[in-house]
Every structure is written in C-alpha cells, then in structure tokens.
Amino acid sequence: MPLDHALTLALPSRGAALSGSVAVPGDKSISHRALMFAGLAVGESRISGLLEGEDVLATAAALRALGCEVTRAGDGCWRVWGMGVGSLLQPQSALDLGNSGTSARLLMGLAASHPLVAVMTGDASLSRRPMERVMAPLRAMGAAFLPSPGGRLPLVVRGLAPAVPVRWRLALPSAQVKSAILLAGLNADGLTTVEEPVATRDHTERMLRQFGAGLDVGEADGVRIVSVRGPATLAPQTIDVPGDPSSAAFPAVAATIVPGSRITITGVGLNPTRDGLYRVLEMMGARIVRANPRTVGGEPVADLEVGAAPLRGIEVPPEIAPAMIDEYPALFVAAALASGTTVMRGIGELRVKESDRISTMAAGLGAAGVRVEELEDGLVIEGTGGDPVPGGAVVAARLDHRIAMSLATLSLAAERPITIDDGRAIATSFPGFRALMEALGCVTLPPPSEG
Ligand code: S3P
C-alpha cells in the first residue's frame, strides 16, 4: 500500500500528556451558510472566522460560478457581494463540490428556485451519497433533476423561478434537507414549511433571521415547524463564525483519554443542537468545563477546559444522535478507552456519510486491537478500562476526514502508533489539524517502512 500521504500521530515519550490552549477553525455548517446567504443578500456582507477548508472553498467557488462576487480579504476574512434572491446566474461550467455533501445539497436548494440549469459533480465519496432525500421535496417545488443511477451525483438540476411553496415533513432528521427546502422557499411565492419530527441543527433558521427573512418557528404535537415566506429580501450582514464543535471533538477526546492531559479549546460553538458529544462524554465521566460562555454570530460559544478522566461505558441514548451525528467516530475512540461496554444504536445514518462510518470505524478500531461488534444501526465497543489499545496497524480513512482524525487521535492512546493510510481528506474540514495537535504536544511520525 503506498503511504505517501499517511499520517501517524504519537506522543513524544511514554507518559507524556497534552497541554496548552488552542482555537479550532470556524464551524463548517455555519461557514457554508454564511457564504450562501450572503450570496443571496443585496450588497456586501463581511464574514470573519470562515473555515478555509476544501468543503467551504467548494461552496465559494460554486457561488462565484453562479454570479456572486466572493473574495478573500485576509485570514478567515471574506467579502461576498450578493445580487439578491432570484438573481443567481446560469453557470458556464459544472459545479464541482468535491467531498462536500452540505455544498451539494444546499446548493441544489438554491438552484431549484432559480431560472438556471446546473451540472453538479463531486469526488468518489460524494458520488456515492444519496440525493433523493433532497430531490423529492425540490421536485415538489417545481425543480427537475437528471441524476446518475441510484439518485446520485453527477446530476443536472433545472430550477423553476419562482418555485412552488410546499409543506414538507422530513422522513429522516436532516438539517441539509431542511435547509435545501428553506433556501428554495426564499424564491417561492408564499409560505414554505418544513415539519421536523426530530429537531436538527438550527443554524439555517438562526442565520436566515439575522439576514432579515420572514421566518417562523413553532411546534405542534412535538413536531418542530419552520416556515419561510417568499419571495424574501435579504440584507447584507457582518458575521463572525464560531469555532467548530465537530473539530474540537478530536483534541477534546485526546485530552480525555491521555492521562495527565489538561487543555483549553477557545471559542467553541456549543449550540444545543450540536453539543451532544460533550453531553455524552460528561455522562461517561469526562471532565469538561464550559468556561466564559458568550454569544458569537448569534450562536452560543464557550471555552472548553478538558482534563483527562477515566470513562465508563454507557448505553448512549439514541435520541441524542442528531446533536452529535458527525461526532460518533470521535465518541467510538473515547469508548475504546472506557471501562465496560458502550452501546450506540439508532445511528444507521452514519452508513451514508463521507464513508460508511460504522463499518470503516469498526475495521479501523478492530485493526488497532479494540473489541467491537458491528450492528446494522450501530456499534458496541468493549473498552480497555484506560489501558492503551494495542495499535500498531495501518488503517484506511476511505476519503473520510472524520475517520482519519478519529483514528489519528486513538493513536495517542495506543501501545504502538496507528497509521492512517491517507490523511489528505482532513483538509476538507480541518486544514490545521496536525499543527493544532502538535501545539498540544503531539508529534507526527514518518510512515512505517513498507514491505
Ligand atoms: C450538516 C448536517 C448533517 C451533518 C453534516 C452537516 C449541515 O447532515 O452530518 O456534516 O451543515 O446541515 P444531515 O443533514 O444529512 O443530517
């Protein structure tokens, strides 16, 4: 196996611990939305703290192709000139969305209510992911799609302007599907409503309000109901993007499982629809303090102070899944070091993320000597009770950034280091991951010699 892009994290010596204070890059979900809403506002919006990972850059490039002016003014500082809802232009080339499901699905919503035809492509991972969940409501709003077999990318979307407003109940909890419908609804004639039997991340709702859209959020019989009135006029904004709790998951888990560690991660977004991992780690016995709570960009933020702690295995309540859906790979790593068994069910959706995260993690953990049992909709992990896992394996990341970072984190609690076969996908969400882990005291080892 060629290991030119391998990644192996380790501690500099036996008994070394993580220490220091770091800031994680901007939230990926919020960064995508900030660019898109700014692209629909009339005039210049300014964004600071934008995540400059490949996924968000794919959204920026797509918006440029749709006629918005998007420029980088400095580190994480961007300016976007939008032309208004309904004014996106016919792109002259295919929109390549790389590895980014959020770019693909939310931009399908944007395109669906504009008078244009767009071709959308992506990498091998994105081209395997299901798109019918978002095409179905957008078809009901008047858009037409020509997808590849299985309802996948590459696909062609033809929008209808203005779109037909719908009332749509989500069949599965998905903030991407909710957001695609609401984005299309901005250029529909009337009230577009999404019913969410299970609440998902609410960044779209928070930010649409900030941009001045007519948005209503209510509840009936336990179902969350979000409505937007179109055609909407959005006013340009200045937005500060908080740190990404999904990226903070890796140093937080690392500091929890490496004895003697004590770190601070500053400016982490802790929206209650996103902070499930931290709540579950606390249930398992982790020492996490949310210091200095404040509001940034309309989102709750705090500094996370994390100290090493012994963890106990638990049955993770399945209803918390939407609030930590991207953090299960990191939780699996914590569970591998806990005492007793951790049971995680109701997470079949993980099988259609950037990779099949249940089987990819089961394979990686298994290769590192962790006792795992794969379920159809989850994973059962037998923890070591705090002893290092055996390690000493080369594991596959399968084009999945969160798998690569999770297994790199596990390497810090392994008898012998764990090598990730290809760490390049990390740049999609966390370009400075390696440097941040080194700032906390980790070292990067050369790949093991082949043969
Ligand atoms: C996201 C929603 C989630 C999440 C993804 C980002 C978003 O996906 O897994 O990484 O920004 O709306 P689903 O909407 O498919 O649950």
Coordinates of C-alpha atoms and ligand atoms in Angstrom, one line a residue:
M1 CA 0.0 0.0 0.0
P2 CA 1.6 3.4 -1.0
L3 CA 1.8 5.6 2.1
D4 CA 2.9 8.9 0.6
H5 CA 0.1 10.7 2.3
A6 CA -0.1 8.7 5.5
L7 CA -0.5 10.3 8.9
T8 CA 0.8 8.9 12.2
L9 CA 0.3 10.9 15.4
A10 CA 2.0 9.9 18.7
L11 CA 3.2 11.3 22.0
P12 CA 6.9 12.3 22.2
S13 CA 7.5 9.8 25.1
R14 CA 5.8 7.3 27.3
G15 CA 3.8 9.1 29.9
A16 CA 3.7 12.4 28.0
A17 CA 0.4 14.4 28.2
L18 CA -1.4 17.1 26.1
S19 CA -1.3 20.6 27.4
G20 CA -1.9 24.2 26.2
S21 CA -4.6 26.4 24.8
V22 CA -5.7 26.3 21.1
A23 CA -8.5 27.6 18.9
V24 CA -10.2 25.3 16.3
P25 CA -11.2 26.7 12.9
G26 CA -14.6 28.1 12.1
D27 CA -17.7 26.0 12.0
K28 CA -18.2 24.2 8.7
S29 CA -22.0 24.2 8.7
I30 CA -22.1 27.9 9.6
S31 CA -19.4 28.8 7.1
H32 CA -21.3 27.2 4.2
R33 CA -24.5 29.1 5.2
A34 CA -22.8 32.4 5.7
L35 CA -21.4 32.3 2.2
M36 CA -24.7 31.2 0.6
F37 CA -27.0 33.7 2.5
A38 CA -24.5 36.5 1.8
G39 CA -24.7 35.5 -1.9
L40 CA -28.5 35.9 -1.8
A41 CA -28.4 39.3 0.0
V42 CA -28.3 42.5 -1.9
G43 CA -24.9 44.2 -1.3
E44 CA -21.7 43.4 0.5
S45 CA -21.5 41.0 3.5
R46 CA -18.4 40.5 5.6
I47 CA -17.5 37.2 7.2
S48 CA -14.7 36.6 9.7
G49 CA -13.6 33.3 11.1
L50 CA -14.7 31.5 8.0
L51 CA -13.4 27.9 7.7
E52 CA -11.0 27.8 4.8
G53 CA -11.3 24.0 4.3
E54 CA -11.9 22.4 0.9
D55 CA -15.6 21.9 1.5
V56 CA -16.3 25.5 2.2
L57 CA -14.0 26.6 -0.6
A58 CA -16.1 24.4 -2.9
T59 CA -19.2 26.4 -1.9
A60 CA -17.3 29.7 -2.5
A61 CA -16.3 28.6 -6.0
A62 CA -19.8 27.4 -6.8
L63 CA -21.3 30.8 -5.7
R64 CA -18.8 32.6 -8.0
A65 CA -19.9 30.4 -10.9
L66 CA -23.5 31.4 -10.1
G67 CA -22.5 35.1 -10.4
C68 CA -21.7 36.2 -6.8
E69 CA -18.5 38.1 -6.1
V70 CA -16.7 36.2 -3.4
T71 CA -13.2 37.5 -2.3
R72 CA -10.8 36.6 0.5
A73 CA -9.7 39.7 2.4
G74 CA -7.4 38.0 4.9
D75 CA -7.1 35.0 7.2
G76 CA -10.6 33.7 7.5
C77 CA -12.0 37.2 6.4
W78 CA -14.1 37.1 3.3
R79 CA -16.4 39.5 1.5
V80 CA -19.4 38.5 -0.6
W81 CA -21.3 40.7 -3.0
G82 CA -24.8 39.2 -3.5
M83 CA -27.3 40.2 -6.1
G84 CA -30.5 39.2 -4.3
V85 CA -32.8 36.2 -4.1
G86 CA -33.8 35.2 -7.6
S87 CA -30.7 36.7 -9.3
L88 CA -28.3 33.8 -9.5
L89 CA -26.9 33.3 -13.0
Q90 CA -26.6 30.4 -15.3
P91 CA -23.2 28.8 -14.5
Q92 CA -20.9 28.4 -17.5
S93 CA -19.3 25.1 -16.2
A94 CA -20.1 22.2 -13.9
L95 CA -20.2 22.9 -10.2
D96 CA -17.5 20.6 -8.6
L97 CA -18.4 20.1 -5.0
G98 CA -15.5 17.8 -4.1
N99 CA -16.2 15.9 -0.9
S100 CA -18.9 18.2 0.4
G101 CA -22.4 16.9 0.9
T102 CA -23.5 20.2 2.5
S103 CA -22.4 22.2 -0.6
A104 CA -24.2 19.7 -2.9
R105 CA -27.5 19.5 -1.0
L106 CA -27.9 23.2 0.0
L107 CA -26.9 24.4 -3.5
M108 CA -29.4 22.1 -5.0
G109 CA -32.0 24.0 -2.9
L110 CA -30.6 27.4 -4.2
A111 CA -30.6 26.3 -7.8
A112 CA -34.1 24.7 -7.5
S113 CA -35.8 28.2 -7.4
H114 CA -33.6 30.0 -9.9
P115 CA -34.0 30.1 -13.7
L116 CA -30.9 28.1 -14.5
V117 CA -29.6 24.6 -15.4
A118 CA -26.6 23.4 -13.3
V119 CA -24.4 20.3 -13.5
M120 CA -23.2 19.2 -10.1
T121 CA -20.2 16.8 -9.7
G122 CA -18.2 15.6 -6.8
D123 CA -15.4 13.1 -5.7
A124 CA -15.9 9.3 -5.4
S125 CA -17.2 9.6 -1.9
L126 CA -19.8 12.4 -2.7
S127 CA -20.9 10.5 -5.8
R128 CA -21.9 7.5 -3.7
R129 CA -24.1 9.6 -1.4
P130 CA -28.0 9.6 -1.6
M131 CA -29.6 12.7 -3.1
E132 CA -33.2 11.5 -3.5
R133 CA -34.0 12.8 0.0
V134 CA -33.4 16.4 -1.2
M135 CA -34.6 15.9 -4.8
A136 CA -38.0 14.7 -3.7
P137 CA -39.1 18.0 -1.9
L138 CA -37.4 20.2 -4.5
R139 CA -39.3 18.4 -7.3
A140 CA -42.5 19.2 -5.5
M141 CA -41.4 22.8 -5.6
G142 CA -41.0 22.6 -9.4
A143 CA -37.4 21.8 -10.0
A144 CA -36.4 19.0 -12.3
F145 CA -33.4 16.6 -11.9
L146 CA -31.4 14.2 -14.1
P147 CA -29.4 12.3 -11.6
S148 CA -26.9 9.4 -12.1
P149 CA -28.3 5.9 -11.4
G150 CA -29.3 5.5 -7.8
G151 CA -30.2 9.2 -7.5
R152 CA -26.6 10.3 -7.2
L153 CA -24.1 12.8 -8.5
P154 CA -23.2 13.7 -11.1
L155 CA -26.6 15.3 -11.7
V156 CA -28.3 18.1 -13.6
V157 CA -30.7 20.4 -11.9
R158 CA -33.1 22.7 -13.7
G159 CA -34.7 25.3 -11.4
L160 CA -38.1 27.0 -11.5
A161 CA -38.4 30.7 -10.7
P162 CA -40.4 31.4 -8.7
A163 CA -40.7 28.0 -7.1
V164 CA -44.0 26.5 -5.8
P165 CA -44.2 26.7 -2.0
V166 CA -44.6 23.3 -0.2
R167 CA -45.3 21.9 3.2
W168 CA -42.9 19.0 3.7
R169 CA -42.5 16.6 6.6
L170 CA -38.9 15.2 6.9
A171 CA -38.9 11.4 6.7
L172 CA -35.5 11.4 8.4
P173 CA -33.7 14.0 10.6
S174 CA -31.6 16.1 8.2
A175 CA -30.5 19.7 8.5
Q176 CA -29.3 19.6 5.0
V177 CA -32.7 18.6 3.6
K178 CA -34.5 21.1 5.8
S179 CA -32.1 23.9 4.7
A180 CA -32.4 23.0 1.0
I181 CA -36.2 23.3 1.2
L182 CA -36.0 26.6 3.1
L183 CA -33.4 28.0 0.7
A184 CA -35.6 27.1 -2.3
G185 CA -38.5 28.7 -0.4
L186 CA -36.8 32.1 -0.3
N187 CA -37.7 32.4 -4.0
A188 CA -41.2 30.7 -3.9
D189 CA -44.4 32.7 -3.9
G190 CA -45.8 32.2 -0.5
L191 CA -45.2 30.1 2.7
T192 CA -42.8 27.2 2.5
T193 CA -43.0 24.9 5.6
V194 CA -40.7 22.2 6.9
E195 CA -42.0 19.8 9.6
E196 CA -39.3 18.2 11.7
P197 CA -40.5 15.3 13.9
V198 CA -36.9 15.2 15.2
A199 CA -35.1 18.6 15.6
T200 CA -31.8 19.0 13.8
R201 CA -29.2 21.7 13.8
D202 CA -30.8 25.2 13.5
H203 CA -28.0 27.3 12.0
T204 CA -30.1 28.0 8.9
E205 CA -33.0 29.3 11.0
R206 CA -30.8 31.5 13.2
M207 CA -28.9 33.0 10.2
L208 CA -32.0 33.5 8.0
R209 CA -33.5 35.6 10.8
Q210 CA -30.3 37.6 11.0
F211 CA -30.4 38.3 7.3
G212 CA -33.9 39.6 7.7
A213 CA -36.0 36.7 6.2
G214 CA -39.6 36.3 7.4
L215 CA -39.1 33.1 9.4
D216 CA -41.4 31.4 11.8
V217 CA -40.5 28.6 14.2
G218 CA -43.2 26.8 16.1
E219 CA -44.2 23.4 17.5
A220 CA -47.2 21.2 17.3
D221 CA -47.5 17.7 19.0
G222 CA -43.8 17.5 19.4
V223 CA -43.1 18.3 15.8
R224 CA -40.9 21.4 15.0
I225 CA -42.4 23.6 12.3
V226 CA -40.3 26.0 10.4
S227 CA -41.8 28.4 7.7
V228 CA -40.2 30.9 5.5
R229 CA -42.1 33.5 3.4
G230 CA -41.0 34.1 -0.2
P231 CA -40.1 36.0 -2.2
A232 CA -37.6 37.2 0.5
T233 CA -35.3 40.1 0.5
L234 CA -32.1 39.5 2.5
A235 CA -30.0 42.4 3.9
P236 CA -26.2 42.0 3.9
Q237 CA -24.6 41.2 7.3
T238 CA -21.3 41.1 9.2
I239 CA -20.9 37.6 10.5
D240 CA -18.4 36.1 12.9
V241 CA -18.2 32.3 12.6
P242 CA -17.7 30.4 15.9
G243 CA -15.2 27.6 16.3
D244 CA -16.4 24.2 15.1
P245 CA -17.5 21.8 17.9
S246 CA -17.1 18.9 15.4
S247 CA -13.4 19.8 15.0
A248 CA -12.9 20.4 18.8
A249 CA -14.1 16.8 19.3
F250 CA -10.7 15.4 18.4
P251 CA -8.5 17.4 20.8
A252 CA -11.2 17.1 23.5
V253 CA -11.3 13.3 23.2
A254 CA -7.5 13.2 23.0
A255 CA -7.1 15.2 26.3
T256 CA -9.8 13.0 27.9
I257 CA -8.0 9.7 27.1
V258 CA -4.4 10.6 27.5
P259 CA -3.6 10.5 31.3
G260 CA -2.3 13.8 32.8
S261 CA -3.7 16.0 30.0
R262 CA -5.2 19.4 30.6
I263 CA -6.1 21.6 27.6
T264 CA -8.3 24.6 26.7
I265 CA -10.1 24.9 23.4
T266 CA -11.2 28.5 23.0
G267 CA -14.3 29.9 21.2
V268 CA -16.1 26.6 20.5
G269 CA -19.7 26.8 19.2
L270 CA -22.0 24.9 21.7
N271 CA -25.4 25.3 20.1
P272 CA -27.6 22.7 21.9
T273 CA -28.4 21.1 18.5
R274 CA -24.6 20.4 18.1
D275 CA -23.2 19.7 21.6
G276 CA -24.3 16.1 22.0
L277 CA -20.8 14.7 22.1
Y278 CA -19.8 16.9 25.1
R279 CA -23.0 15.8 27.0
V280 CA -22.3 12.1 26.3
L281 CA -18.7 12.4 27.3
E282 CA -19.8 14.0 30.6
M283 CA -22.3 11.1 31.1
M284 CA -19.3 8.8 30.7
G285 CA -17.3 10.7 33.4
A286 CA -15.3 13.2 31.3
R287 CA -14.0 16.4 32.9
I288 CA -15.2 19.2 30.6
V289 CA -15.8 22.8 31.8
R290 CA -17.6 25.3 29.6
A291 CA -15.9 28.5 30.7
N292 CA -16.6 32.0 29.6
P293 CA -20.0 31.4 27.9
R294 CA -20.9 34.1 25.4
T295 CA -22.7 34.6 22.1
V296 CA -20.8 34.8 18.8
G297 CA -22.6 35.3 15.4
G298 CA -25.9 34.5 17.1
E299 CA -24.6 31.2 18.4
P300 CA -23.7 30.1 22.0
V301 CA -20.0 29.8 22.4
A302 CA -17.6 28.8 25.3
D303 CA -14.0 27.9 26.0
L304 CA -13.8 24.1 26.7
E305 CA -11.4 23.2 29.5
V306 CA -10.8 19.5 29.3
G307 CA -8.8 17.3 31.7
A308 CA -8.0 13.6 31.5
A309 CA -10.5 11.4 33.2
P310 CA -11.4 7.7 33.5
L311 CA -14.5 7.0 31.4
R312 CA -17.3 4.4 31.9
G313 CA -19.1 2.7 29.1
I314 CA -22.8 3.6 28.8
E315 CA -25.8 3.0 26.6
V316 CA -25.8 6.2 24.5
P317 CA -29.4 7.5 24.2
P318 CA -30.3 7.3 20.5
E319 CA -32.4 10.5 20.7
I320 CA -29.2 12.5 21.1
A321 CA -27.9 11.3 17.7
P322 CA -28.9 14.4 15.7
A323 CA -27.0 16.7 18.1
M324 CA -23.8 14.7 17.6
I325 CA -24.2 12.9 14.3
D326 CA -20.7 13.8 13.0
E327 CA -19.0 13.1 16.3
Y328 CA -19.7 9.4 16.6
P329 CA -16.3 8.4 15.2
A330 CA -14.7 10.5 18.0
L331 CA -17.0 9.0 20.6
F332 CA -16.0 5.5 19.4
V333 CA -12.4 6.4 20.2
A334 CA -13.4 7.6 23.7
A335 CA -15.5 4.4 24.2
A336 CA -12.4 2.3 23.3
L337 CA -10.7 3.6 26.4
A338 CA -13.7 3.4 28.8
S339 CA -14.3 0.7 31.4
G340 CA -17.0 -1.6 30.3
T341 CA -19.2 -1.6 27.3
T342 CA -20.6 1.3 25.3
V343 CA -23.6 0.6 23.2
M344 CA -24.5 3.0 20.4
R345 CA -27.7 2.4 18.4
G346 CA -30.1 4.3 16.1
I347 CA -27.2 5.6 14.0
G348 CA -27.8 3.8 10.7
E349 CA -27.5 7.3 9.0
L350 CA -23.7 7.0 9.7
R351 CA -23.6 4.5 6.8
V352 CA -24.3 7.2 4.2
K353 CA -21.8 9.9 5.4
E354 CA -18.5 10.6 3.7
S355 CA -17.9 6.9 4.2
D356 CA -19.9 4.1 5.9
R357 CA -18.7 5.3 9.3
I358 CA -20.0 2.3 11.1
S359 CA -18.0 -0.3 9.1
T360 CA -15.0 2.0 8.4
M361 CA -14.6 2.7 12.2
A362 CA -15.3 -1.0 13.1
A363 CA -12.5 -2.0 10.7
G364 CA -10.1 0.7 12.0
L365 CA -10.8 0.0 15.6
G366 CA -10.6 -3.8 15.1
A367 CA -7.2 -3.5 13.3
A368 CA -6.0 -1.5 16.3
G369 CA -7.0 -4.3 18.7
V370 CA -10.2 -2.8 20.0
R371 CA -13.1 -5.2 20.6
V372 CA -16.0 -4.0 18.5
E373 CA -19.3 -5.5 17.4
E374 CA -20.9 -4.0 14.3
L375 CA -24.7 -3.7 14.4
E376 CA -27.0 -2.8 11.5
D377 CA -27.7 0.6 13.1
G378 CA -24.8 1.0 15.5
L379 CA -21.7 -0.3 17.2
V380 CA -20.9 -1.9 20.5
I381 CA -17.4 -1.3 21.9
E382 CA -15.7 -3.1 24.8
G383 CA -13.3 -0.6 26.4
T384 CA -9.9 -1.3 27.8
G385 CA -10.7 0.5 31.1
G386 CA -8.0 3.1 30.4
D387 CA -5.1 0.8 29.3
P388 CA -3.6 1.7 25.9
V389 CA -5.1 -0.2 22.9
P390 CA -2.6 -2.4 21.1
G391 CA -2.4 -0.3 17.9
G392 CA 0.5 -1.0 15.5
A393 CA -1.8 -1.0 12.4
V394 CA -2.2 0.8 9.2
V395 CA -5.9 1.8 8.9
A396 CA -8.0 3.1 5.9
A397 CA -9.6 6.5 6.1
R398 CA -11.7 5.9 2.9
L399 CA -11.8 9.6 1.8
D400 CA -13.4 10.5 5.2
H401 CA -11.9 13.3 7.2
R402 CA -13.5 12.4 10.5
I403 CA -12.4 8.8 10.3
A404 CA -8.8 10.0 9.6
M405 CA -8.8 12.4 12.6
S406 CA -10.5 9.9 14.9
L407 CA -8.1 7.1 14.3
A408 CA -5.2 9.5 14.5
T409 CA -6.5 10.5 17.9
L410 CA -6.7 6.9 19.0
S411 CA -3.0 6.5 18.1
L412 CA -2.2 8.7 21.1
A413 CA -3.7 6.1 23.5
A414 CA -2.1 3.1 21.7
E415 CA 0.8 0.8 22.7
R416 CA 2.2 1.1 19.2
P417 CA 1.2 4.0 16.9
I418 CA -1.7 3.7 14.4
T419 CA -1.0 5.0 10.8
I420 CA -3.8 6.5 8.8
D421 CA -3.2 5.3 5.2
D422 CA -4.2 8.7 3.7
G423 CA -4.7 11.9 5.7
R424 CA -5.5 14.2 2.8
A425 CA -9.3 14.2 3.4
I426 CA -8.6 16.1 6.7
A427 CA -8.2 19.3 4.6
T428 CA -11.9 19.2 3.8
S429 CA -12.8 20.4 7.3
F430 CA -9.7 20.9 9.5
P431 CA -6.7 22.0 7.4
G432 CA -4.6 22.8 10.6
F433 CA -5.4 19.6 12.4
R434 CA -1.8 18.3 12.5
A435 CA -0.4 21.7 13.6
L436 CA -3.0 22.0 16.3
M437 CA -2.3 18.6 17.7
E438 CA 1.4 19.4 17.6
A439 CA 0.8 22.6 19.5
L440 CA -0.8 20.5 22.3
G441 CA 2.4 18.3 22.5
C442 CA 1.8 15.6 19.9
V443 CA 4.4 14.6 17.3
T444 CA 4.0 13.3 13.7
L445 CA 5.9 10.2 13.0
P446 CA 7.2 9.2 9.5
P447 CA 5.2 6.4 7.9
P448 CA 6.3 2.9 8.7
S449 CA 8.6 1.4 6.1
E450 CA 6.8 -0.8 3.6
G451 CA 7.4 -4.4 2.9
Ligands
S3P1 C1 -25.0 19.3 8.1 C2 -26.0 18.4 8.5 C3 -25.7 17.0 8.8 C4 -24.2 16.7 9.1 C5 -23.3 17.4 8.0 C6 -23.6 18.9 8.0 C7 -25.4 20.6 7.8 O1 -26.1 16.1 7.7 O2 -23.9 15.3 9.1 O3 -22.0 17.1 8.2 O4 -24.5 21.5 7.7 O5 -26.6 20.9 7.6 P1 -27.6 15.7 7.5 O6 -28.4 16.9 7.2 O7 -27.5 14.7 6.4 O8 -28.0 15.0 8.8

